[in-house]
Short mmCIF file of C-alpha atoms and ligand atoms in Angstrom, two decimals:
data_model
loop_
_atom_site.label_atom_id
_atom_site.label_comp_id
_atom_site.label_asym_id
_atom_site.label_seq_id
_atom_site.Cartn_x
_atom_site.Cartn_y
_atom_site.Cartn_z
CA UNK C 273 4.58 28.48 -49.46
CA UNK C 274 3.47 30.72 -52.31
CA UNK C 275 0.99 31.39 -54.68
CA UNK C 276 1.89 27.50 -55.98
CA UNK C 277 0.38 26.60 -52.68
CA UNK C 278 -2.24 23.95 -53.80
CA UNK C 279 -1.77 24.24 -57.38
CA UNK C 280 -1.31 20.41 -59.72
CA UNK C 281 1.34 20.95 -61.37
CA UNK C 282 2.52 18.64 -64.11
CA UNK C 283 5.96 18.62 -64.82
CA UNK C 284 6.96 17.04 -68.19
CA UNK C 285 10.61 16.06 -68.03
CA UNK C 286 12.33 15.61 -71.77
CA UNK C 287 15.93 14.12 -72.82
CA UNK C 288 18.04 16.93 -72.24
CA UNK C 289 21.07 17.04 -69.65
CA UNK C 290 19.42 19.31 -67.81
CA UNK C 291 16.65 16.84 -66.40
CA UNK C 292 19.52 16.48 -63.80
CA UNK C 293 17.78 19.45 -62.71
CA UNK C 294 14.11 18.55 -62.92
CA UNK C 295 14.93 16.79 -59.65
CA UNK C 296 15.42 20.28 -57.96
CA UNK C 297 12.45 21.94 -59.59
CA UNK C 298 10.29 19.06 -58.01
CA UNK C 299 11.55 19.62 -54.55
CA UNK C 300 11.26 23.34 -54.84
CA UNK C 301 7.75 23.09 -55.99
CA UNK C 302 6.71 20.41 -53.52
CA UNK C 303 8.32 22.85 -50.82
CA UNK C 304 6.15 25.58 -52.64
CA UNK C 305 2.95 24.01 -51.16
CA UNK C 306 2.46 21.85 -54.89
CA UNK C 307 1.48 18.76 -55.68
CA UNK C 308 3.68 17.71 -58.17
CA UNK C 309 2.99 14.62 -60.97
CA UNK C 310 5.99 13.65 -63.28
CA UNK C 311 5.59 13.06 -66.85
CA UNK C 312 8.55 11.70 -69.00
CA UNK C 313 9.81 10.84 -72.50
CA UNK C 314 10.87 7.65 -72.43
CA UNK C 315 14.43 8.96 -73.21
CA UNK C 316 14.59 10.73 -70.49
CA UNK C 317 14.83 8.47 -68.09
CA UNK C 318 18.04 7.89 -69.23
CA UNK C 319 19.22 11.39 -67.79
CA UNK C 320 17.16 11.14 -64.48
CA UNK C 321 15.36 8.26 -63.00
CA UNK C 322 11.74 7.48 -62.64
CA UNK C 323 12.59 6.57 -58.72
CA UNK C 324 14.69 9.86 -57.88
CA UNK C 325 11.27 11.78 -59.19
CA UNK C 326 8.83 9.33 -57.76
CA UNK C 327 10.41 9.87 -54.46
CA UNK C 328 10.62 13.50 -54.63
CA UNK C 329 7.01 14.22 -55.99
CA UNK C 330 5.53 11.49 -53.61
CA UNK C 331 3.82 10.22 -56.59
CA UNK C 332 4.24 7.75 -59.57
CA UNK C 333 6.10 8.67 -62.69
CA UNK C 334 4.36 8.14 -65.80
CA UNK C 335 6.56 7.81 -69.08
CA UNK C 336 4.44 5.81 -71.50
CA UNK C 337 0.75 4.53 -72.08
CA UNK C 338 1.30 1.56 -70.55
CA UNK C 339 3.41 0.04 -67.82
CA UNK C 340 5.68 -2.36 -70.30
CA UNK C 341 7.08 -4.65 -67.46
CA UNK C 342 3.82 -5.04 -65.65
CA UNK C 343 1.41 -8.13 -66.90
CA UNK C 344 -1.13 -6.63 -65.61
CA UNK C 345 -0.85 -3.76 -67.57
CA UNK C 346 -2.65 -0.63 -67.00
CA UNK C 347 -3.67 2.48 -69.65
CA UNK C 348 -2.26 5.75 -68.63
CA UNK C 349 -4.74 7.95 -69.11
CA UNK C 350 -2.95 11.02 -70.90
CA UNK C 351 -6.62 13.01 -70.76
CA UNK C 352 -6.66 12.04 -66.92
CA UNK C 353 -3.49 13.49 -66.35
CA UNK C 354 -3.70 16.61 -68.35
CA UNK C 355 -6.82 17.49 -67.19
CA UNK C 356 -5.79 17.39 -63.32
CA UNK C 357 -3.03 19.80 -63.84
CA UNK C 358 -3.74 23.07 -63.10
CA UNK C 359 -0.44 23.84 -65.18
CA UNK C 360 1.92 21.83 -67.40
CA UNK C 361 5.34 23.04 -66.81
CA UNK C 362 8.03 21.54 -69.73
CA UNK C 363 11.24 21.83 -67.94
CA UNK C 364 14.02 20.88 -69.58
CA UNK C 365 12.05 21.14 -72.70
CA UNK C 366 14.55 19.77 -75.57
CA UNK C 367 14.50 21.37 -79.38
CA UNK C 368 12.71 17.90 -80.22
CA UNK C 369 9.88 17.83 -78.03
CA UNK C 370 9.20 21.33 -78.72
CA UNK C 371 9.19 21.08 -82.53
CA UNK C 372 6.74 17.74 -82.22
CA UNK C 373 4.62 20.52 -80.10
CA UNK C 374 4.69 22.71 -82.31
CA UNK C 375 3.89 20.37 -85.26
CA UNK C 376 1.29 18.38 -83.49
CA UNK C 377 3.04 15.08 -82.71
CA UNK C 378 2.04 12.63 -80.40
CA UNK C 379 4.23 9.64 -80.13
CA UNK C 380 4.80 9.53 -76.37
CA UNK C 381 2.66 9.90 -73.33
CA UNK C 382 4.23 13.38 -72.68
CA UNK C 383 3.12 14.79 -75.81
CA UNK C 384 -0.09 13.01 -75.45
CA UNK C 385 -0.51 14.76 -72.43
CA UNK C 386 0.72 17.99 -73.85
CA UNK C 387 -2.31 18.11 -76.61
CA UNK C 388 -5.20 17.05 -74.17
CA UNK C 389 -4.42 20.02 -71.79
CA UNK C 390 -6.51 22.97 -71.29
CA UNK C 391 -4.42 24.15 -68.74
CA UNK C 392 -1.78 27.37 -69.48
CA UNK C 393 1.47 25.45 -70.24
CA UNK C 394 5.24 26.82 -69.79
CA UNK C 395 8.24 25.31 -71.11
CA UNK C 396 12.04 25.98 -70.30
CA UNK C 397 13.51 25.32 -73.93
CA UNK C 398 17.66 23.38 -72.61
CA UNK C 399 19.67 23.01 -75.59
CA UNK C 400 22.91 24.00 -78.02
CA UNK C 401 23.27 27.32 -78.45
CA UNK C 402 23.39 26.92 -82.32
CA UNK C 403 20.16 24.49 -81.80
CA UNK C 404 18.50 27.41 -79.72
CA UNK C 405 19.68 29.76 -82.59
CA UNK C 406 18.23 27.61 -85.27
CA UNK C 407 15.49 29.59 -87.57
CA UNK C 408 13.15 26.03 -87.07
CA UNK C 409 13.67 26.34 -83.50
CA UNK C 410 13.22 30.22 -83.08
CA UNK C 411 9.77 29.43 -85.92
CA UNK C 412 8.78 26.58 -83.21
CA UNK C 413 8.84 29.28 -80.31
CA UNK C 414 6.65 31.73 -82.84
CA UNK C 415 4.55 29.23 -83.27
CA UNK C 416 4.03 27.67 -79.23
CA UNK C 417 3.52 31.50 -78.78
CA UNK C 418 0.73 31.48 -81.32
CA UNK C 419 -0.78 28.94 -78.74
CA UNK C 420 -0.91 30.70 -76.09
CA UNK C 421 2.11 28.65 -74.42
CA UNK C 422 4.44 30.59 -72.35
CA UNK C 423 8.01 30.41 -72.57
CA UNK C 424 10.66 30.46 -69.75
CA UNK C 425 13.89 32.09 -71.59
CA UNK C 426 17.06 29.58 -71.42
CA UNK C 427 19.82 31.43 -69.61
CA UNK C 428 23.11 32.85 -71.43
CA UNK C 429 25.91 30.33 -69.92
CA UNK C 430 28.46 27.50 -70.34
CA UNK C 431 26.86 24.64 -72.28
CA UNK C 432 27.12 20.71 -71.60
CA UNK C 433 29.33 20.83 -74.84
CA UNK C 434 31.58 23.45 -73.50
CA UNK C 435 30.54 25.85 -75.70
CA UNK C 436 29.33 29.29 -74.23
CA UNK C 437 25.69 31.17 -75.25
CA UNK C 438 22.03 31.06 -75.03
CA UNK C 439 20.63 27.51 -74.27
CA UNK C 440 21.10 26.39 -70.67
CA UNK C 441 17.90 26.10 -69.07
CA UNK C 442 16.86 28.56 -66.85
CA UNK C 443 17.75 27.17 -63.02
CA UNK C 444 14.58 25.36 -60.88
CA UNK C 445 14.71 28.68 -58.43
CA UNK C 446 14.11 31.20 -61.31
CA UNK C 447 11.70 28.41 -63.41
CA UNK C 448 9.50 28.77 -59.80
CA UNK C 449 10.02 32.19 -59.56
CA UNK C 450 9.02 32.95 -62.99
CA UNK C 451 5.69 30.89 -62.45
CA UNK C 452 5.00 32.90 -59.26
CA UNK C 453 5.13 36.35 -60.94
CA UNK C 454 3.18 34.77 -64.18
CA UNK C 455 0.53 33.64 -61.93
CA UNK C 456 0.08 36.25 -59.34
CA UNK C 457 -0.57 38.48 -62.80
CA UNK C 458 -3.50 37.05 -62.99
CA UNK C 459 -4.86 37.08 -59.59
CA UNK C 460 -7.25 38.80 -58.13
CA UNK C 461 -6.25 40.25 -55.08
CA UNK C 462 -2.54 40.96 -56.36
CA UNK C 463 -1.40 44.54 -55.09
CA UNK C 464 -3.79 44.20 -52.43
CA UNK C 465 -2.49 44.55 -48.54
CA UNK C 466 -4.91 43.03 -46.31
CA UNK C 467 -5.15 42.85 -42.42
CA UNK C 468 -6.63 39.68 -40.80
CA UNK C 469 -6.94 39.09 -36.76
CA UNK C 470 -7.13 35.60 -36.14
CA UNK C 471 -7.80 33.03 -32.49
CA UNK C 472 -8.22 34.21 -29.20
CA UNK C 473 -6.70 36.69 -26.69
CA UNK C 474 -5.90 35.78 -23.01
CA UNK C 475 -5.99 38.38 -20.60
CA UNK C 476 -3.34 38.39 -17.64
CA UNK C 477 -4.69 37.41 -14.35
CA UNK C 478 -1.04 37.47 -12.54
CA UNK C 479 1.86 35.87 -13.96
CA UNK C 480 0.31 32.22 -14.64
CA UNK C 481 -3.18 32.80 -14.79
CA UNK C 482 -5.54 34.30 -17.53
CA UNK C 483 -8.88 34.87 -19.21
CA UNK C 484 -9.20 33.31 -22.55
CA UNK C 485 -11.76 31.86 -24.76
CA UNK C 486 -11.78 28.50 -27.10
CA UNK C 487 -10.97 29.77 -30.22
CA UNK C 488 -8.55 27.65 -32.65
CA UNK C 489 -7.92 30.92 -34.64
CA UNK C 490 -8.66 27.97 -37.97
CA UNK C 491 -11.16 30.64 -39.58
CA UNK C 492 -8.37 33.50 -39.47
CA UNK C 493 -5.95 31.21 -40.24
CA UNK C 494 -7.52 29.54 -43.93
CA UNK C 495 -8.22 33.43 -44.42
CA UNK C 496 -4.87 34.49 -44.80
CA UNK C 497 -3.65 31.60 -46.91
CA UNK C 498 -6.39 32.00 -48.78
CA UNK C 499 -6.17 35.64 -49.85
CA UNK C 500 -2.53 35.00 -50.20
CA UNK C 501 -3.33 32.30 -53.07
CA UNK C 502 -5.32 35.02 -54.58
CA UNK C 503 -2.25 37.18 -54.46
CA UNK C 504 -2.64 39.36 -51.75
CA UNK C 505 0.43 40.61 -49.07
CA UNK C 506 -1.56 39.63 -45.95
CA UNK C 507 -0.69 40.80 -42.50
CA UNK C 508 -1.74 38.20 -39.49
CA UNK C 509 -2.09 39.63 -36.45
CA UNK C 510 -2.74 36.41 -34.61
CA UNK C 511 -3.65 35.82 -30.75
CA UNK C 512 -2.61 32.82 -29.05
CA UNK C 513 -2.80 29.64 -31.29
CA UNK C 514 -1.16 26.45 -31.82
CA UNK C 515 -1.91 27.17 -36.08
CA UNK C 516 1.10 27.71 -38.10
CA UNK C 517 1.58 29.33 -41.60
CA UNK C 518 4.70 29.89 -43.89
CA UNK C 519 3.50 31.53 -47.02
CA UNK C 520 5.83 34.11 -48.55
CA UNK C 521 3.01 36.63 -48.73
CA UNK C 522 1.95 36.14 -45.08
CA UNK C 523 3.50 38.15 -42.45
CA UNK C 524 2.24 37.23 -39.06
CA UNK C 525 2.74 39.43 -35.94
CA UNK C 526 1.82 36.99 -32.63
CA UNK C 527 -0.01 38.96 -29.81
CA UNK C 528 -1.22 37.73 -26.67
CA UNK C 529 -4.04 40.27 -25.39
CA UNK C 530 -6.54 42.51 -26.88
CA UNK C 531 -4.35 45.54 -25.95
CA UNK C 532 -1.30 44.11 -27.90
CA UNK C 533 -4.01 43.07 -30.72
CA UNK C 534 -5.37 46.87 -30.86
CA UNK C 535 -2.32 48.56 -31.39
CA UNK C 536 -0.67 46.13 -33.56
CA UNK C 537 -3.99 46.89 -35.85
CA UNK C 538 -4.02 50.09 -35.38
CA UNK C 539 -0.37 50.64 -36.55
CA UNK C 540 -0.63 48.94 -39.81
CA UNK C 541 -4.67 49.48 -40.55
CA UNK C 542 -3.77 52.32 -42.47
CA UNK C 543 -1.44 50.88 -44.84
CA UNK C 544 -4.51 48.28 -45.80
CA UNK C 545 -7.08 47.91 -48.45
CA UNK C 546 -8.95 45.31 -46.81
CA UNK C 547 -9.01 44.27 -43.00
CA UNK C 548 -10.49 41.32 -41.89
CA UNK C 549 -11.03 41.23 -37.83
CA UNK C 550 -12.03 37.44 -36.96
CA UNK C 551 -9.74 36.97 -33.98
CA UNK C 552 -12.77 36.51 -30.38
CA UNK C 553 -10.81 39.11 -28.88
CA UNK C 554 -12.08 38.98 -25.19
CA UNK C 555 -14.40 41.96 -24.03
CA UNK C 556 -13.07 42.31 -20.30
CA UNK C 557 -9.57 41.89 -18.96
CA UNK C 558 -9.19 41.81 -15.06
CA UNK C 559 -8.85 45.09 -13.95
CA UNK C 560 -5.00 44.49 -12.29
CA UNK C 561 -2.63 42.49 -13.18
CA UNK C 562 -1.35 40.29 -10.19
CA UNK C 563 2.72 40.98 -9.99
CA UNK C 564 2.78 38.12 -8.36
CA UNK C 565 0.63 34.42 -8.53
CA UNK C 566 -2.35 35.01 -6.33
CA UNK C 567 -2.14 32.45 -3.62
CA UNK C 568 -5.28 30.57 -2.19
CA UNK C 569 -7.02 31.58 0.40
CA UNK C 570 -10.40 30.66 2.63
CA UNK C 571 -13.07 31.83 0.60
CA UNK C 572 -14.16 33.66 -2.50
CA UNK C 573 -12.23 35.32 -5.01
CA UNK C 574 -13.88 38.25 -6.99
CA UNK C 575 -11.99 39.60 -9.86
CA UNK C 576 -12.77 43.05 -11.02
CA UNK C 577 -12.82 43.30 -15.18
CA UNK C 578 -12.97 46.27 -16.94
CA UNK C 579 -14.04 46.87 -20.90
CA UNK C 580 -11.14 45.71 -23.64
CA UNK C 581 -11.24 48.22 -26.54
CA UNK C 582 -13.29 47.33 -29.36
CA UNK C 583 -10.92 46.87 -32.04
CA UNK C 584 -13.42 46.79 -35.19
CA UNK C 585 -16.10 49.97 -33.85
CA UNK C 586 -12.59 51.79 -33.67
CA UNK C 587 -11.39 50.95 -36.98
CA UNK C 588 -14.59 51.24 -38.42
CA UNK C 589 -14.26 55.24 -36.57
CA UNK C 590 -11.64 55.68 -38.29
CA UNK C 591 -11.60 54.11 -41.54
CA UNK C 592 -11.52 55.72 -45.09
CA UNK C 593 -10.65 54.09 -48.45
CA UNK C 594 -10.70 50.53 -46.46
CA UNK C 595 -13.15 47.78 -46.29
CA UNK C 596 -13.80 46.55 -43.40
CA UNK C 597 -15.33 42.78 -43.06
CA UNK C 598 -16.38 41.98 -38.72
CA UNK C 599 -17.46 38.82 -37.41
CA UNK C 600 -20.32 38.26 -35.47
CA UNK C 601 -20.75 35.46 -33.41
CA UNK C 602 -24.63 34.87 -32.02
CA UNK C 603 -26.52 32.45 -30.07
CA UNK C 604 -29.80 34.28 -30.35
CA UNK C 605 -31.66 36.77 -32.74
CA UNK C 606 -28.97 36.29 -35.13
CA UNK C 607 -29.81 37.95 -37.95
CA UNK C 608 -30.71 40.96 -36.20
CA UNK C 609 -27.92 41.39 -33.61
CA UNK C 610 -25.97 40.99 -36.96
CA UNK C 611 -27.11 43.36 -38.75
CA UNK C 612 -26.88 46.02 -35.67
CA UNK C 613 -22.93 45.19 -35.13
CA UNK C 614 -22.90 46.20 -39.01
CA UNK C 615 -24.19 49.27 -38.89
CA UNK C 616 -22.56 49.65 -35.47
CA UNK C 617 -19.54 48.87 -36.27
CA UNK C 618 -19.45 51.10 -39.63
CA UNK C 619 -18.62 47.85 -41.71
CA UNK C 620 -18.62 46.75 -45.29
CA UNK C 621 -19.72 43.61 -44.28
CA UNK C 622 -20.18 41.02 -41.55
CA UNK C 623 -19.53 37.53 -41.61
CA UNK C 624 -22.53 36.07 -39.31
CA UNK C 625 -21.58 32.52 -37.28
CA UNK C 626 -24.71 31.25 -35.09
CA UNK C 627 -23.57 28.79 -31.95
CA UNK C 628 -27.10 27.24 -33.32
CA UNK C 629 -25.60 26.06 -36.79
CA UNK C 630 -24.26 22.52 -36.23
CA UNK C 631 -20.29 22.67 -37.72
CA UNK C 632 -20.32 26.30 -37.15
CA UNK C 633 -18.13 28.31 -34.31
CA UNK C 634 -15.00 27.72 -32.05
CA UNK C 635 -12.24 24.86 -32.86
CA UNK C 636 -14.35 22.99 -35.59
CA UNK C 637 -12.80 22.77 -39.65
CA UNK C 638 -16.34 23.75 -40.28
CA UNK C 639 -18.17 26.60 -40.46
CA UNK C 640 -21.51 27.90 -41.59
CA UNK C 641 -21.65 31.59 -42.46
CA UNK C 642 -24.40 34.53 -43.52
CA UNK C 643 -22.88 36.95 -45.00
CA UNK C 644 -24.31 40.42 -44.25
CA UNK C 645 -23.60 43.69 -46.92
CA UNK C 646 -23.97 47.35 -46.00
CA UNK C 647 -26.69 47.64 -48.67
CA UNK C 648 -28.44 44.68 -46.15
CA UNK C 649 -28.15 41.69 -48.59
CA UNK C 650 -27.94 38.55 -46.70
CA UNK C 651 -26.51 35.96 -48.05
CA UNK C 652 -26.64 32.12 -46.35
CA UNK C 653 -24.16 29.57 -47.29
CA UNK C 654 -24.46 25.41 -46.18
CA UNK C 655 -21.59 24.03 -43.78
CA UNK C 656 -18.28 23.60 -45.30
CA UNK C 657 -14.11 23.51 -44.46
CA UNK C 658 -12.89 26.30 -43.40
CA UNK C 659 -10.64 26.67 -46.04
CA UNK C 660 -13.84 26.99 -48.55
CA UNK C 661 -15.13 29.26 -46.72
CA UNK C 662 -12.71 31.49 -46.64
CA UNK C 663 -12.99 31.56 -50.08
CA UNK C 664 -16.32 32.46 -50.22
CA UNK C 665 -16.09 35.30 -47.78
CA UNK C 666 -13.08 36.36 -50.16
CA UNK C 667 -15.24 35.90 -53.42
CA UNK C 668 -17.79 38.87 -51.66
CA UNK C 669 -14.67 41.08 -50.88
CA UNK C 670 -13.12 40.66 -54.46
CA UNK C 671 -17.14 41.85 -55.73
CA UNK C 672 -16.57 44.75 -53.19
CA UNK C 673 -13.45 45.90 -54.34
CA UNK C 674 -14.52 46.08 -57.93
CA UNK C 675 -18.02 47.44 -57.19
N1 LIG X 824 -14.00 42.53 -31.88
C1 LIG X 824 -12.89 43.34 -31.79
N2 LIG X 824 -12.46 43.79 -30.57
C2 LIG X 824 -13.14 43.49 -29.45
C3 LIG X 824 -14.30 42.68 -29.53
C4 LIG X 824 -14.71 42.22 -30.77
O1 LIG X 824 -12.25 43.62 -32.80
N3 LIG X 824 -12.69 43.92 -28.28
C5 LIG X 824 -14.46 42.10 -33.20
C6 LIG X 824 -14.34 40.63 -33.48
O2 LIG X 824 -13.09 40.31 -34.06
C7 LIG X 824 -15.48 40.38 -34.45
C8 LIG X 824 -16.51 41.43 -34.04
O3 LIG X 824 -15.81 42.39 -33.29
O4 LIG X 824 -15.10 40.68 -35.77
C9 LIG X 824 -17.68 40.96 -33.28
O5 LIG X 824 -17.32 40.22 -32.16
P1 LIG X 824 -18.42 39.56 -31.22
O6 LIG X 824 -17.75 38.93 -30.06
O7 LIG X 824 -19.41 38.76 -32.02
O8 LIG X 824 -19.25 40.81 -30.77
P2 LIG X 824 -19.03 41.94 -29.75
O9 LIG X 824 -18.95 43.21 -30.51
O10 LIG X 824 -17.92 41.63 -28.82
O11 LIG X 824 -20.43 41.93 -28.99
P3 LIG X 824 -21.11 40.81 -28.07
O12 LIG X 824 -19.98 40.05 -27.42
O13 LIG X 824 -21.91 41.61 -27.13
O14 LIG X 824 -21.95 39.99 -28.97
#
């Protein structure tokens, strides 16, 4: 996935040979974590069929304002449409379509859309070379420009009419890799290298046994894809946890106890702007390590623990340019035990989760947060996904960074 990752895109496909390839740039932006709709000119459905993009976008195909063959007719809503997108993409986007852009046109649902949008739009102009050469054609792409609508160059190539220049669309892998860098301009936590620790850490017993604690690592988790969809290159260290992610600006290093946890932080920490320690790494790990599985026996078993490191207090000794966000997780005096950790812990800020809160702690999608500053602002928020709140921890560190 990549910064595309939850983005509506709406792809408008036009009568050029190259909507062949609009069938690729679907699947590649599905893949990218999008949700793709398809808008058409009715033309050019003749090059690629409604079904092949239906089936590939996982969503109906939309190619004029009503549904002709249907008696029961329904108005597609062009305003609808162009308002979900979060971008319109124009890919293959023929000299026709582009000149009826620039000129205001609206005789088909595409264009329709097209004028309603408020979204950025691209385009990938696919035609002749002498078409793409054309002073109306180069005026039309003076003009788009004048409206803010960004252009993805045609590629220098062999033509459908055998002929050899400027023209061929650009190919679905650079049209998606053209949108990434556009849009990761603009975010922002681009150029930022963040550290997250995310889920639990189980502490070895003897070969089969071991301390652990309940936590899903979700929190950790929705952090990194979420500062990764604000552009960041995030580094997971992540304990034990069934949680997957494939984002192209996640790397994720999988540890199993606080020890392996501690140095993997403390190797990359100071390559990091930000670092974001919400892993419940445990406090006490048995004191030896069985070699071998500890049979039964009559009687009681005491285990001897000793203290884990404290992976946050020692970043926090050692930290300099980097902000450094803790967790706190309370069942009583909150607030206060909160606050202490802060100050403790030489922190930027703390993210405070009460056992108290309904929808708050350990393996729910919920959470309900207080956020903490060093200047002692406290900041409650109501129960919500994980993912959102993740965001709004990340809206406090974005304020931070440009404080
Ligand atoms: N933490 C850590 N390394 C540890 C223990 C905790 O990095 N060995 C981090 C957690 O990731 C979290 C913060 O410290 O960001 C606070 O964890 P928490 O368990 O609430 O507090 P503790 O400092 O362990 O104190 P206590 O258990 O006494 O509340």
């Amino acid at each position: 996935m990549s910064v595309l990752s939850g983005k509506n895109i709406l792809l408008g496909v036009t009568a050029g040979i190259a909507a062949y390839k609009s069938a690729f740039l679907v699947r590649l932006l599905v893949k990218e974590g999008a949700k793709v709709k398809v808008v058409m000119t009715p033309s050019a459905k003749e090059f690629v069929t409604p079904l092949t993009l239906s089936t590939l976008s996982k969503n109906e195909v939309f190619s004029s304002f009503t549904d002709d063959e249907n008696e029961n007719a329904q108005w597609n809503n062009h305003v609808e449409l162009a308002l979900w997108a979060d971008l319109f993409l124009i890919a293959p986007a023929t000299a026709n379509t582009l000149s009826k852009m620039a000129g205001g046109t609206s005789d088909n649902l595409l264009l329709a859309c097209y004028l309603s949008a408020k979204c950025p739009v691209y385009y990938a102009p696919a035609m002749d070379l002498d078409m793409y050469k054309h002073p109306t054609t180069q005026q039309t792409f003076d003009t788009l420009e004048s409206f803010g609508n960004i252009q993805i160059p045609a590629a220098y190539g062999e033509l459908a009419s055998g002929l050899v220049g400027q023209g061929r669309m650009a190919e679905p892998e650079d049209i998606v890799a053209f949108l990434e860098k556009d849009i990761l301009k603009s975010l922002p936590l681009r150029g930022k290298k963040i550290l997250i620790t995310a889920g639990p850490t189980y502490e070895a017993i003897d070969p089969v046994r071991f301390i652990g604690n309940h936590s899903s690592g979700k929190m950790g988790y929705a952090l990194a894809e979420a500062s990764a969809n604000l552009g960041a290159e995030v580094l997971l260290i992540s304990g034990p946890s069934n949680l997957q992610i494939l984002h192209n600006y996640v790397e994720v290093i999988r540890v199993t106890s606080a020890k392996e946890m501690y140095d993997a932080a403390h190797t990359r920490f100071g390559d990091c702007d930000v670092a974001i320690l919400s892993a419940a790494v445990a406090d006490y790990r048995p004191k030896q390590v069985a070699d071998q599985k500890i049979k039964k026996k009559e009687g009681s078993l005491t285990l001897q623990l000793e203290k884990t490191d404290d992976i946050l207090a020692s970043l926090g000794e050692i930290k300099q340019e980097q902000l450094l966000v803790g967790f706190a997780l309370e069942t009583e005096n909150e607030l206060e035990n909160a606050k202490t950790k802060l100050k403790k812990k030489n922190l930027d800020l703390i993210v405070l989760n009460s056992l108290n809160d309904k929808g708050a702690g350990f393996k729910t999608d919920t959470n309900k947060i207080t956020l903490i500053t060093k200047d002692n602002k406290v900041i409650p928020f109501s129960v919500k996904p994980k993912t959102e709140v993740a965001n709004d921890i990340l809206k406090h560190i974005i304020q931070q960074l440009h404080a």
